[in-house]
Coordinates of C-alpha atoms and ligand atoms in Angstrom, one line a residue:
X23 CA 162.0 227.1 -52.2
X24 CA 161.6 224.2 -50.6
X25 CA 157.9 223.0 -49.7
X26 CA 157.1 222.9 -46.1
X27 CA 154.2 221.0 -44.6
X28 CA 152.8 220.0 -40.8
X29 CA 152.8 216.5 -39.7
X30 CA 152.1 215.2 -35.6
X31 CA 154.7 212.9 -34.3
X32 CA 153.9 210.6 -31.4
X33 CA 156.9 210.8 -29.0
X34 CA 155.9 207.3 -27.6
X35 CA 155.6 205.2 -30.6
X36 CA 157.3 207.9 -33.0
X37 CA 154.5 207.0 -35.8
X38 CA 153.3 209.9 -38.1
X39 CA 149.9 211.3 -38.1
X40 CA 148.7 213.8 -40.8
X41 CA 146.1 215.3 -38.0
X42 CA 146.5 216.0 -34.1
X43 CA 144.2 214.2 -32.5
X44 CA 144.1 213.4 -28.4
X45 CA 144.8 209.9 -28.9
X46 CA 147.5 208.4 -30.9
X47 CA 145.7 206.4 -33.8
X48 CA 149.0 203.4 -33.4
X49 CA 150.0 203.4 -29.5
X50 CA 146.6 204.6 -28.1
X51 CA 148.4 207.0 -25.7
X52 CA 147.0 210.1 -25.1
X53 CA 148.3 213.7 -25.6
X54 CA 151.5 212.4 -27.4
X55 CA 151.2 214.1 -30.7
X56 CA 153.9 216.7 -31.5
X57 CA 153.5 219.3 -34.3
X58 CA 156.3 218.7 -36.6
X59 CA 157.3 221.0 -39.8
X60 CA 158.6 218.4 -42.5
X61 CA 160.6 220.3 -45.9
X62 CA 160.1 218.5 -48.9
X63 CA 163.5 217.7 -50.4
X64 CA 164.9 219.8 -52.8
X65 CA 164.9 217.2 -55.7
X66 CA 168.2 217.6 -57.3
X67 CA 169.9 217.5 -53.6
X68 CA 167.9 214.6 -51.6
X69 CA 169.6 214.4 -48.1
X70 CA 170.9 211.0 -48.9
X71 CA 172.3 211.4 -52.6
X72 CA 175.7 213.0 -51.1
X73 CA 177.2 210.6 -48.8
X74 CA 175.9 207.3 -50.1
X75 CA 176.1 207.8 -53.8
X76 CA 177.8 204.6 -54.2
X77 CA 175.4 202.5 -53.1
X78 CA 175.0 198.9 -55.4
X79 CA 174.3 195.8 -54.7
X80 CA 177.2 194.0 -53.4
X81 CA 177.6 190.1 -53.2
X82 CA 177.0 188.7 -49.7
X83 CA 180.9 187.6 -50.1
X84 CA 182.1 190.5 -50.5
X85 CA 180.9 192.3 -47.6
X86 CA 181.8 189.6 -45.0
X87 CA 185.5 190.0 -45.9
X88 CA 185.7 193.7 -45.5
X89 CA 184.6 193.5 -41.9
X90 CA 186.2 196.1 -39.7
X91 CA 188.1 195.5 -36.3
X92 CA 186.4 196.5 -33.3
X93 CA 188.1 198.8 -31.1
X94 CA 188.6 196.9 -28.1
X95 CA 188.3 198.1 -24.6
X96 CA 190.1 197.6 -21.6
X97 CA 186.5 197.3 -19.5
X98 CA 185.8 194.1 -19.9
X99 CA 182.6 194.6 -18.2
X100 CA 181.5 197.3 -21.2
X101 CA 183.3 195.6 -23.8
X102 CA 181.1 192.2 -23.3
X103 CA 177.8 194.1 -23.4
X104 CA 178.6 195.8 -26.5
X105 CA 179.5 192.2 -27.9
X106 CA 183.2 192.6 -27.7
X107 CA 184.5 196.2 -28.2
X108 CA 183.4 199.0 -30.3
X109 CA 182.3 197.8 -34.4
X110 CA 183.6 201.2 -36.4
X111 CA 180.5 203.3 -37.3
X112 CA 178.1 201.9 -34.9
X113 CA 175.9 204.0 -33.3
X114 CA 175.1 203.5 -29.7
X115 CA 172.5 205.0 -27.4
X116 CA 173.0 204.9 -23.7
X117 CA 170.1 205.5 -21.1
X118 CA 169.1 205.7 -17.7
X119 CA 168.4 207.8 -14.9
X120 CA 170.1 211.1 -14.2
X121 CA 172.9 210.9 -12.0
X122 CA 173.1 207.2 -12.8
X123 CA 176.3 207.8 -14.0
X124 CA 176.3 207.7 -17.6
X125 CA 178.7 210.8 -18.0
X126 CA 181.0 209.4 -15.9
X127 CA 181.4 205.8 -17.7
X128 CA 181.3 207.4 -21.2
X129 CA 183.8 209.7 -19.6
X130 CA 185.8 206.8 -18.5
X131 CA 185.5 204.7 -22.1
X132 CA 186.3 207.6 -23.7
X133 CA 189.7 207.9 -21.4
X134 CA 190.1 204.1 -22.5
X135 CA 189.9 204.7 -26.0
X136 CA 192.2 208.1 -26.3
X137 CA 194.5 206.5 -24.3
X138 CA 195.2 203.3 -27.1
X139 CA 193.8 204.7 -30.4
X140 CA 194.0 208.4 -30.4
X141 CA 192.1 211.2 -30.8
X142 CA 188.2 210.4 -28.8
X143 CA 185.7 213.8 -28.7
X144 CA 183.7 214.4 -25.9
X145 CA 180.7 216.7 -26.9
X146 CA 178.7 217.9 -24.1
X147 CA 176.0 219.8 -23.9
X148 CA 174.7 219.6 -20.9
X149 CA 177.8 220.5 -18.7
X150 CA 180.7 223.0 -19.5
X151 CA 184.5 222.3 -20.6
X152 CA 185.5 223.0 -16.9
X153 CA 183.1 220.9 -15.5
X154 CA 183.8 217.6 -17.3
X155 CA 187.8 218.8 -16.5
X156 CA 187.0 218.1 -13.0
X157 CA 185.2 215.6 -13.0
X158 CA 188.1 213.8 -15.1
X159 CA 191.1 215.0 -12.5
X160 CA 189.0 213.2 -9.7
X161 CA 188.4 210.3 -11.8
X162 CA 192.7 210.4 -12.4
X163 CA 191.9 211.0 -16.5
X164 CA 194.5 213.0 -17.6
X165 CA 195.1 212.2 -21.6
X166 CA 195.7 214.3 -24.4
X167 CA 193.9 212.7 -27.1
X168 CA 190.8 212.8 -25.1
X169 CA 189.1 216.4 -26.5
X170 CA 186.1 217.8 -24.9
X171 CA 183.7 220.0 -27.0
X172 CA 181.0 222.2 -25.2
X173 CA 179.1 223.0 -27.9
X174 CA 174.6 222.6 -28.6
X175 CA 174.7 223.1 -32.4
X176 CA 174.7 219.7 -34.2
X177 CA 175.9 221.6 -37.3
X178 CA 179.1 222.7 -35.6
X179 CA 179.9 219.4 -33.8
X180 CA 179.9 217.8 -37.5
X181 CA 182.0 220.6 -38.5
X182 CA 184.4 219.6 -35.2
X183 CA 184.4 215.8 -36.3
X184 CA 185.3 216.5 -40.1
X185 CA 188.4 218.8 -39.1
X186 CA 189.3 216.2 -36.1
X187 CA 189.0 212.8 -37.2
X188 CA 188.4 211.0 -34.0
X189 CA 188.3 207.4 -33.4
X190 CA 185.6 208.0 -31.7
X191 CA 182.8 210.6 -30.5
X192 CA 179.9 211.0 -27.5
X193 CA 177.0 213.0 -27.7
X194 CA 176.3 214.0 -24.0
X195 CA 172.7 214.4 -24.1
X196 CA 171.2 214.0 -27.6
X197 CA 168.1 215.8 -26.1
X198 CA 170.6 218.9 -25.1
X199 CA 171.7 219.2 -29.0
X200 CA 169.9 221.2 -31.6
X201 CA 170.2 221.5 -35.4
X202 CA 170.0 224.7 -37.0
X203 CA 168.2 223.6 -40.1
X204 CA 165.5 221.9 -38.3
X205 CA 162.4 223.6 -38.4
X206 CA 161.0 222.9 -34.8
X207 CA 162.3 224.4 -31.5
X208 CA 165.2 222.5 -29.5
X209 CA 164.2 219.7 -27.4
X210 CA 160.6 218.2 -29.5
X211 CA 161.0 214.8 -30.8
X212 CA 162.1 215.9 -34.5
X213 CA 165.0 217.8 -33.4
X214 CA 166.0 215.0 -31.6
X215 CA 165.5 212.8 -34.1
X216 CA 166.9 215.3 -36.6
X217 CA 170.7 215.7 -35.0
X218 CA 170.3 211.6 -34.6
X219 CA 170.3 211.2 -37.7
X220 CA 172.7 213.8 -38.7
X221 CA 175.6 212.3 -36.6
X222 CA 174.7 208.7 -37.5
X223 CA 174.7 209.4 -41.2
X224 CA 178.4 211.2 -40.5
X225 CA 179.4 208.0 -38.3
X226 CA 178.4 205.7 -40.9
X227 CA 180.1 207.6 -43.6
X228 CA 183.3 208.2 -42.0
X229 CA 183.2 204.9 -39.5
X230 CA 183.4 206.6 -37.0
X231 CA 181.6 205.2 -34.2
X232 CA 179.2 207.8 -32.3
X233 CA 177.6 207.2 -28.8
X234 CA 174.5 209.3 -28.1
X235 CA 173.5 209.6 -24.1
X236 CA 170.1 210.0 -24.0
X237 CA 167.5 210.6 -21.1
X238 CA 165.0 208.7 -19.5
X239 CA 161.4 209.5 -18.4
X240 CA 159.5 209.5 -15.5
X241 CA 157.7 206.0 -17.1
X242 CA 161.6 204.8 -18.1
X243 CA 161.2 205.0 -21.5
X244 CA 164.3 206.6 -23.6
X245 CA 163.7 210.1 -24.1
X246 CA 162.3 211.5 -27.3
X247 CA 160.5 209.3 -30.2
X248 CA 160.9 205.1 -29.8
X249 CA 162.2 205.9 -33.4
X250 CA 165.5 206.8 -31.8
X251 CA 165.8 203.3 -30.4
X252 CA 165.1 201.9 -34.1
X253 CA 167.7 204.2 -35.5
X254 CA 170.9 203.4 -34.1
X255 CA 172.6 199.7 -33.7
X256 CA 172.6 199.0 -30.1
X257 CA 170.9 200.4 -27.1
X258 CA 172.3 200.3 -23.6
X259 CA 170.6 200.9 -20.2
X260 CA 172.3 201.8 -17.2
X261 CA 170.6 201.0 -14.3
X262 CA 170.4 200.6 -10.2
X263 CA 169.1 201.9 -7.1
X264 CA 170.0 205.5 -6.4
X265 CA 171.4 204.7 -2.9
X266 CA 173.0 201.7 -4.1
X267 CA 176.4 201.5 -5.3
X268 CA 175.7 198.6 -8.1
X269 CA 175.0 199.7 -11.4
X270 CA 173.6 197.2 -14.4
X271 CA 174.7 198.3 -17.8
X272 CA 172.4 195.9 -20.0
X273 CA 171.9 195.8 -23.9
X274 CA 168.2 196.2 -24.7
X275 CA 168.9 195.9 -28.5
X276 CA 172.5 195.3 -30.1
X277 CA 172.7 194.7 -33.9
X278 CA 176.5 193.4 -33.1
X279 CA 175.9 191.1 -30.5
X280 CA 173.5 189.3 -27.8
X281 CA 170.9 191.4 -25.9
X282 CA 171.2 189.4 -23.2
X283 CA 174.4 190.6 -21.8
X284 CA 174.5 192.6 -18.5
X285 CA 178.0 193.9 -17.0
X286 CA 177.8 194.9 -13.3
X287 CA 179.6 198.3 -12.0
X288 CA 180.3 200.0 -8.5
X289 CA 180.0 203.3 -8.4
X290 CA 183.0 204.8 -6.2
X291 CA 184.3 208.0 -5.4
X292 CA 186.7 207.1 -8.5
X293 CA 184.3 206.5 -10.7
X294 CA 183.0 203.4 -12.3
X295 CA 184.8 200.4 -11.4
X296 CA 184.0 197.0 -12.5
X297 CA 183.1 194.2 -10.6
X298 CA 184.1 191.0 -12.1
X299 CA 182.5 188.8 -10.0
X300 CA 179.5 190.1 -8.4
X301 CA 177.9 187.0 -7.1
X302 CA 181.0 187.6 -4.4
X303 CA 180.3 190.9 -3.8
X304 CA 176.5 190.6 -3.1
X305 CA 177.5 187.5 -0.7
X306 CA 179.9 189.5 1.2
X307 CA 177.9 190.6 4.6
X308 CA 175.8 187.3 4.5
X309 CA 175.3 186.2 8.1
X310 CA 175.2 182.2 7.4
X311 CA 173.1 181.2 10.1
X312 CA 170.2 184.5 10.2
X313 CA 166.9 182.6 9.7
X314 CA 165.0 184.6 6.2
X315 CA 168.4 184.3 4.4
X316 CA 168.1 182.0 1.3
X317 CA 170.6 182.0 -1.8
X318 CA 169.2 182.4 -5.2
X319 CA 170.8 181.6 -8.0
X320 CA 169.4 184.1 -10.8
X321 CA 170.1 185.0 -14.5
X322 CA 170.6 188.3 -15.9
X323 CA 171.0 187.5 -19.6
X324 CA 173.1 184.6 -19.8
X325 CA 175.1 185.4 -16.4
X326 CA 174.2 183.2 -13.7
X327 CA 174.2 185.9 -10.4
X328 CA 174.5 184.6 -6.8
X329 CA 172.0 186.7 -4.6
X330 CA 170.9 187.0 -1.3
X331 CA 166.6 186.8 -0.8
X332 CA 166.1 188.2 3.1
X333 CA 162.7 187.6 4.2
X334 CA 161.2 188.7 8.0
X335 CA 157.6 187.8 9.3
X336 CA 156.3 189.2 11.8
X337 CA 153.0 189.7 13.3
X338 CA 151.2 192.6 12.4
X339 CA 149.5 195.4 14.4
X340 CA 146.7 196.0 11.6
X341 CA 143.5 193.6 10.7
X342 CA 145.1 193.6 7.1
X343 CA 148.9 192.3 7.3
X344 CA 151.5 193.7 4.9
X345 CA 153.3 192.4 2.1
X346 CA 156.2 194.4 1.0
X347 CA 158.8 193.3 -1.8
X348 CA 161.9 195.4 -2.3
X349 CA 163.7 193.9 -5.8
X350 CA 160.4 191.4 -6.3
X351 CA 157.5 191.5 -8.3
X352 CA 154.6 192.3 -5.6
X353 CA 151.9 190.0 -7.6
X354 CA 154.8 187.1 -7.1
X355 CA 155.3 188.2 -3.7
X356 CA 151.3 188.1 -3.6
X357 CA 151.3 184.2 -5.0
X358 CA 154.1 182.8 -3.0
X359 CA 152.3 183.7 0.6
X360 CA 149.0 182.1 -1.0
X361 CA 151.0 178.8 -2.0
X362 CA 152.7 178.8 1.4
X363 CA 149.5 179.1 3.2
X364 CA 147.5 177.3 0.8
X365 CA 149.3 174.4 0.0
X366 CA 152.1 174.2 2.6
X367 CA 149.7 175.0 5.6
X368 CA 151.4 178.2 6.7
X369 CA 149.4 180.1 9.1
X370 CA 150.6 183.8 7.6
X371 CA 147.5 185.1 8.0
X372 CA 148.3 187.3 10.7
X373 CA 151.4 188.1 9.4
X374 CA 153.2 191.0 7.7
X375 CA 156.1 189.7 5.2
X376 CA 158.6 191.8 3.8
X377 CA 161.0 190.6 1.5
X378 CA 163.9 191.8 0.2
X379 CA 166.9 191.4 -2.3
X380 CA 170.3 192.5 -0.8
X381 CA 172.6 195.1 -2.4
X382 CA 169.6 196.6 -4.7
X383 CA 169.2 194.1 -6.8
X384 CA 166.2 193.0 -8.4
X385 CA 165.1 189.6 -9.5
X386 CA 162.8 189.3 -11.7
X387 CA 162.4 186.2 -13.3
X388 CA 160.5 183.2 -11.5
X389 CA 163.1 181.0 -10.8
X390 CA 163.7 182.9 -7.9
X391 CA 160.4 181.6 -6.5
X392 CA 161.7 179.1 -4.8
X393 CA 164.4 180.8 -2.8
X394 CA 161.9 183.6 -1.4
X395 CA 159.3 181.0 -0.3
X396 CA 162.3 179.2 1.4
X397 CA 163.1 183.2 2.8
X398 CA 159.7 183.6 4.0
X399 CA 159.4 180.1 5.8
X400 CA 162.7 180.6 7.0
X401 CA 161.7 183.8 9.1
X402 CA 158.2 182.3 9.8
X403 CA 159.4 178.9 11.6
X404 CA 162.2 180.8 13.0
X405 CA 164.8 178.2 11.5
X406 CA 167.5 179.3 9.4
X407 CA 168.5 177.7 5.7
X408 CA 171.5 175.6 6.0
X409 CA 174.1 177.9 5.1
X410 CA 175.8 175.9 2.0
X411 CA 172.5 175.4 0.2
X412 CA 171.7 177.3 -3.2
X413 CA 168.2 177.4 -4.2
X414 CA 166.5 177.5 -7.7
X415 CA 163.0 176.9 -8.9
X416 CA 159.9 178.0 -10.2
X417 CA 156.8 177.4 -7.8
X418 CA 153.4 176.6 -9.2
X419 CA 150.4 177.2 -8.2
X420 CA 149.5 173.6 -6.5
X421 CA 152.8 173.8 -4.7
X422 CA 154.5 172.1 -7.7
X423 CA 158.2 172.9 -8.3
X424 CA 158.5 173.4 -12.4
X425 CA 161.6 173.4 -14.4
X426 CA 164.4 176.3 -15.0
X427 CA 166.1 177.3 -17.7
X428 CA 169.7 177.1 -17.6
X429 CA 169.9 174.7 -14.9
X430 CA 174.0 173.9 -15.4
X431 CA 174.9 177.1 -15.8
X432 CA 173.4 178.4 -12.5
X433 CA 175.2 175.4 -10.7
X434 CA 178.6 176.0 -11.9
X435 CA 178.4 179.4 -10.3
X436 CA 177.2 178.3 -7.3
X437 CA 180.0 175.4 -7.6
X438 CA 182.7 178.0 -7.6
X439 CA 181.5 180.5 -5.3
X440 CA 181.9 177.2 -3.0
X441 CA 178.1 175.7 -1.8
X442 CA 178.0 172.5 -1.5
X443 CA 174.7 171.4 -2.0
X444 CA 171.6 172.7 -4.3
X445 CA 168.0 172.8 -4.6
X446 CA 166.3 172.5 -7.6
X447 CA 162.7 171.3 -9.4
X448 CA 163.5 167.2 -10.2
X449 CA 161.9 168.0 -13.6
X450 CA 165.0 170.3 -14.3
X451 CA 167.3 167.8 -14.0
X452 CA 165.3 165.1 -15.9
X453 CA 164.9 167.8 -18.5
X454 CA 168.4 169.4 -18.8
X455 CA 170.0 166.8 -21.4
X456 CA 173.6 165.8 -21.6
X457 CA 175.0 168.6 -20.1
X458 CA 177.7 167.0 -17.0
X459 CA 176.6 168.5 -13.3
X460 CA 179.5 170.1 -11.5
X461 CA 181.6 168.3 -9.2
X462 CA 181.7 169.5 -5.3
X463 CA 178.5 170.7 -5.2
X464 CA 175.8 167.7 -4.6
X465 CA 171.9 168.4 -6.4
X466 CA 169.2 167.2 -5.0
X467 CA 166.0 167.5 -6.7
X468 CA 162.5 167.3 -5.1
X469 CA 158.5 167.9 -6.6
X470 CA 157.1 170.1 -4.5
X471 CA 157.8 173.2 -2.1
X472 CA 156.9 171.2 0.6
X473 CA 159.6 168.6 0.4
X474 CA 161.5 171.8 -1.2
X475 CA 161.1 173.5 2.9
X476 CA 161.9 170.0 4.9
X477 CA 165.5 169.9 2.9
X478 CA 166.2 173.4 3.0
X479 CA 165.5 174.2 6.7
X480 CA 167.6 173.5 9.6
X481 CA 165.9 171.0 11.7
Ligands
TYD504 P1 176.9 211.2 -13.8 O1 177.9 210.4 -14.5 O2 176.9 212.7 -13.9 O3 175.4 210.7 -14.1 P2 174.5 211.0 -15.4 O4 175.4 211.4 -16.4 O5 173.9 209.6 -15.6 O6 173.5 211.9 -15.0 O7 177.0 210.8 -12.2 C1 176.5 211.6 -11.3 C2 176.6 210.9 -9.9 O8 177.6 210.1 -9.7 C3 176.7 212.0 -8.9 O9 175.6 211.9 -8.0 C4 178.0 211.8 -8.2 C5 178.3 210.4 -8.5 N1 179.8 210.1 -8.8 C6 180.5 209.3 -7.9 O10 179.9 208.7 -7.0 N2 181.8 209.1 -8.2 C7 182.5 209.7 -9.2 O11 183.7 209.4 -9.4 C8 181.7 210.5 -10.0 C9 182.4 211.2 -11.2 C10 180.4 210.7 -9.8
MG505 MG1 175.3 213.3 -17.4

């Protein structure tokens, strides 16, 4: 008989307590302890002896040899965020939003996959057989190595795998599955964790490689216990504005590959379709000469992203004026008005700024500064940004322009997407080393946002 005992699991930091308490002794969060029946092992049969009785040390050598292909992928766009196809046994969890459209690009991979290596299975939990058959006859997926499994119990989906043999398997949701011999009720953080580790001991054992989709919370988190995220090799995170078509699939954490890759989507009535080169896209429906238009040239991992910053001022009708930032940080947003008033002698006292990034996008990081003080000047002096002028840099708080990382890299898109001319900090281009500029596009660096706004505005 095997030994049961209670332990509290804290779904937001996934430590173990030996007592509930309010507060989570680790993470400090409250009310996120989770009652938790734990059997001792049976000590002849320990969960692990089975599959990996051979374990022994192995020479470093040895192991680099016997390194698996990846299965490639005919989305680029996917296949760069994972690091360049699919490694065998890798375990992968996928999150975002619902109705972000993470069924319908695992759908679409899966598709992929059947269509050049054979057999893929398609558990789903959450929708039925005839459901997922529709969606795939209006996404044009008609294979017959692609298999789709309706089926909760983690058990029998093991049971499916060993008799099937797939190159590859999705788990559509992990929260939606249970496991029979797990003590707790489907849905709490064990069984989830539980049927985790189930299929990722089966994927590692058999090399197959298993995708897990799993939910996001109202605070954006992943689902379930942060132990999830420690579990498996790479975490992806699908993400965009509901009534935007873009969709960001990034890599928060990939044990085969760099986190800082990012592939950009469009969701269309056909599904996911990837857009090769978004800086186009989000340019497309620029009006050159609008005044509160400035181009920013931003990174999202190591992907330099052409973006349109759209700012409008406008007196306001209240005694406190507004600032609103739609893809900005507000506290940035918050800054950049105080520099411009402060330290550029803009008189935006009476007025309300809003600022926003076109197509949904956000921007995050602050070498997009630059290019929304330009915006907000822009709309304010009522003189537009000459239209072939791409803008990056950091502003300080005296006004001062500091240096941005990846300086060449951000020019050479701008160079191709055809501007001639770009703003930058001067200490960037002192600082960036022996990297060549681009030709065709001329870079002209200046100190401070005040010199910054007499270049970049239209006389
Ligand atoms: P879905 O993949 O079900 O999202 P998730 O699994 O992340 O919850 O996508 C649902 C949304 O996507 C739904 O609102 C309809 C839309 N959609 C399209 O716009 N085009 C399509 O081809 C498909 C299949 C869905
Ligand atoms: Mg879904």
């Amino acid at each position: 008989m095997a030994r049961e005992k209670k332990q509290y699991v804290c779904s937001v930091c996934g430590s173990t307590q030996l007592r509930w308490a309010g507060k989570c002794p680790d993470c400090g969060e409250w009310n996120t302890l989770e009652e938790v029946v734990v059997r001792a092992p049976e000590k002849s049969r320990s969960s692990m002896a089975a599959g990996d009785s051979v374990s022994r040390p192995l020479s470093l050598l040895s192991i680099a040899q016997d390194d698996l292909p990846r299965l490639p992928l005919n989305m680029s766009e996917l296949s760069r965020v994972l690091g360049g196809g699919i490694v065998p046994g890798a375990c992968v969890l996928v999150g975002g939003d619902p109705g972000i459209g993470k069924s319908t690009l695992l759908l679409q991979m899966a598709a992929d996959v059947a269509a050049a290596r054979g057999p893929v299975l398609y558990v789903s939990a959450e929708e039925s057989a005839h459901q997922i058959g529709r969606r795939a006859s209006r996404l044009g997926i008609r294979d017959e190595q692609l298999f789709i499994l309706s089926e909760i119990v983690v058990e029998s989906i093991l049971d499916h795998i060993e008799a099937m043999k797939p190159v590859l398997v999705i788990v559509d949701s992990v929260q939606a599955i249970y496991s029979g011999n797990s003590a707790s009720a489907a849905g709490t953080v064990s069984q989830v964790r539980d049927c985790a580790a189930a299929l990722l001991r089966m994927g590692k054992a058999q090399n197959i490689p298993v995708f897990l989709v799993g939910h996001v919370t109202k605070e954006g988190t992943i689902a379930g216990p942060r132990v999830l995220e420690h579990m498996v090799d790479a975490v992806l995170q699908l993400e965009g504005e509901r009534f935007h078509a873009f969709r960001l699939l990034r890599s928060v954490k990939n044990r085969f590959g760099s986190t800082n890759e990012v592939g950009v989507f469009e969701m269309t009535e056909k599904g996911m379709d990837e857009v090769r080169n978004p800086s186009e896209l989000f340019l497309a429906e620029r009006l050159p000469n609008a005044t509160g238009s400035a181009i920013a040239v931003s990174m999202e991992g190591t992907r330099p992203l052409l973006v349109e910053v759209q700012a409008l001022s406008s007196t306001t009708a209240f005694s406190m004026p507004r600032r609103t930032g739609n893809g900005v940080d507000p506290n940035r947003l918050l800054l950049l008005t105080a520099v411009l008033s402060k330290r550029v002698g803009m008189d935006l006292g009476d007025q309300d700024i809003f600022v926003n990034i076109v197509g949904g996008m956000r921007v995050d990081e602050p070498a997009a500064d630059l290019s929304i003080a330009v915006a907000i000047a822009s709309s304010f002096r009522n003189r537009p940004v000459h239209a072939d002028l791409a803008i990056v840099g950091e502003v300080g708080l005296s006004g001062e322009l500091r240096s941005v990382g990846q300086l060449v890299r951000r020019l050479n898109e701008a160079a191709k997407l055809g501007f001639t001319r770009a703003l930058t900090p001067r200490s960037s281009l002192q600082r960036r080393g022996g990297d060549t500029l681009p030709k065709g596009i001329e870079v002209i660096g200046v100190r401070t946002l005040y010199d910054a706004l007499d270049l970049a505005l239209v006389k």
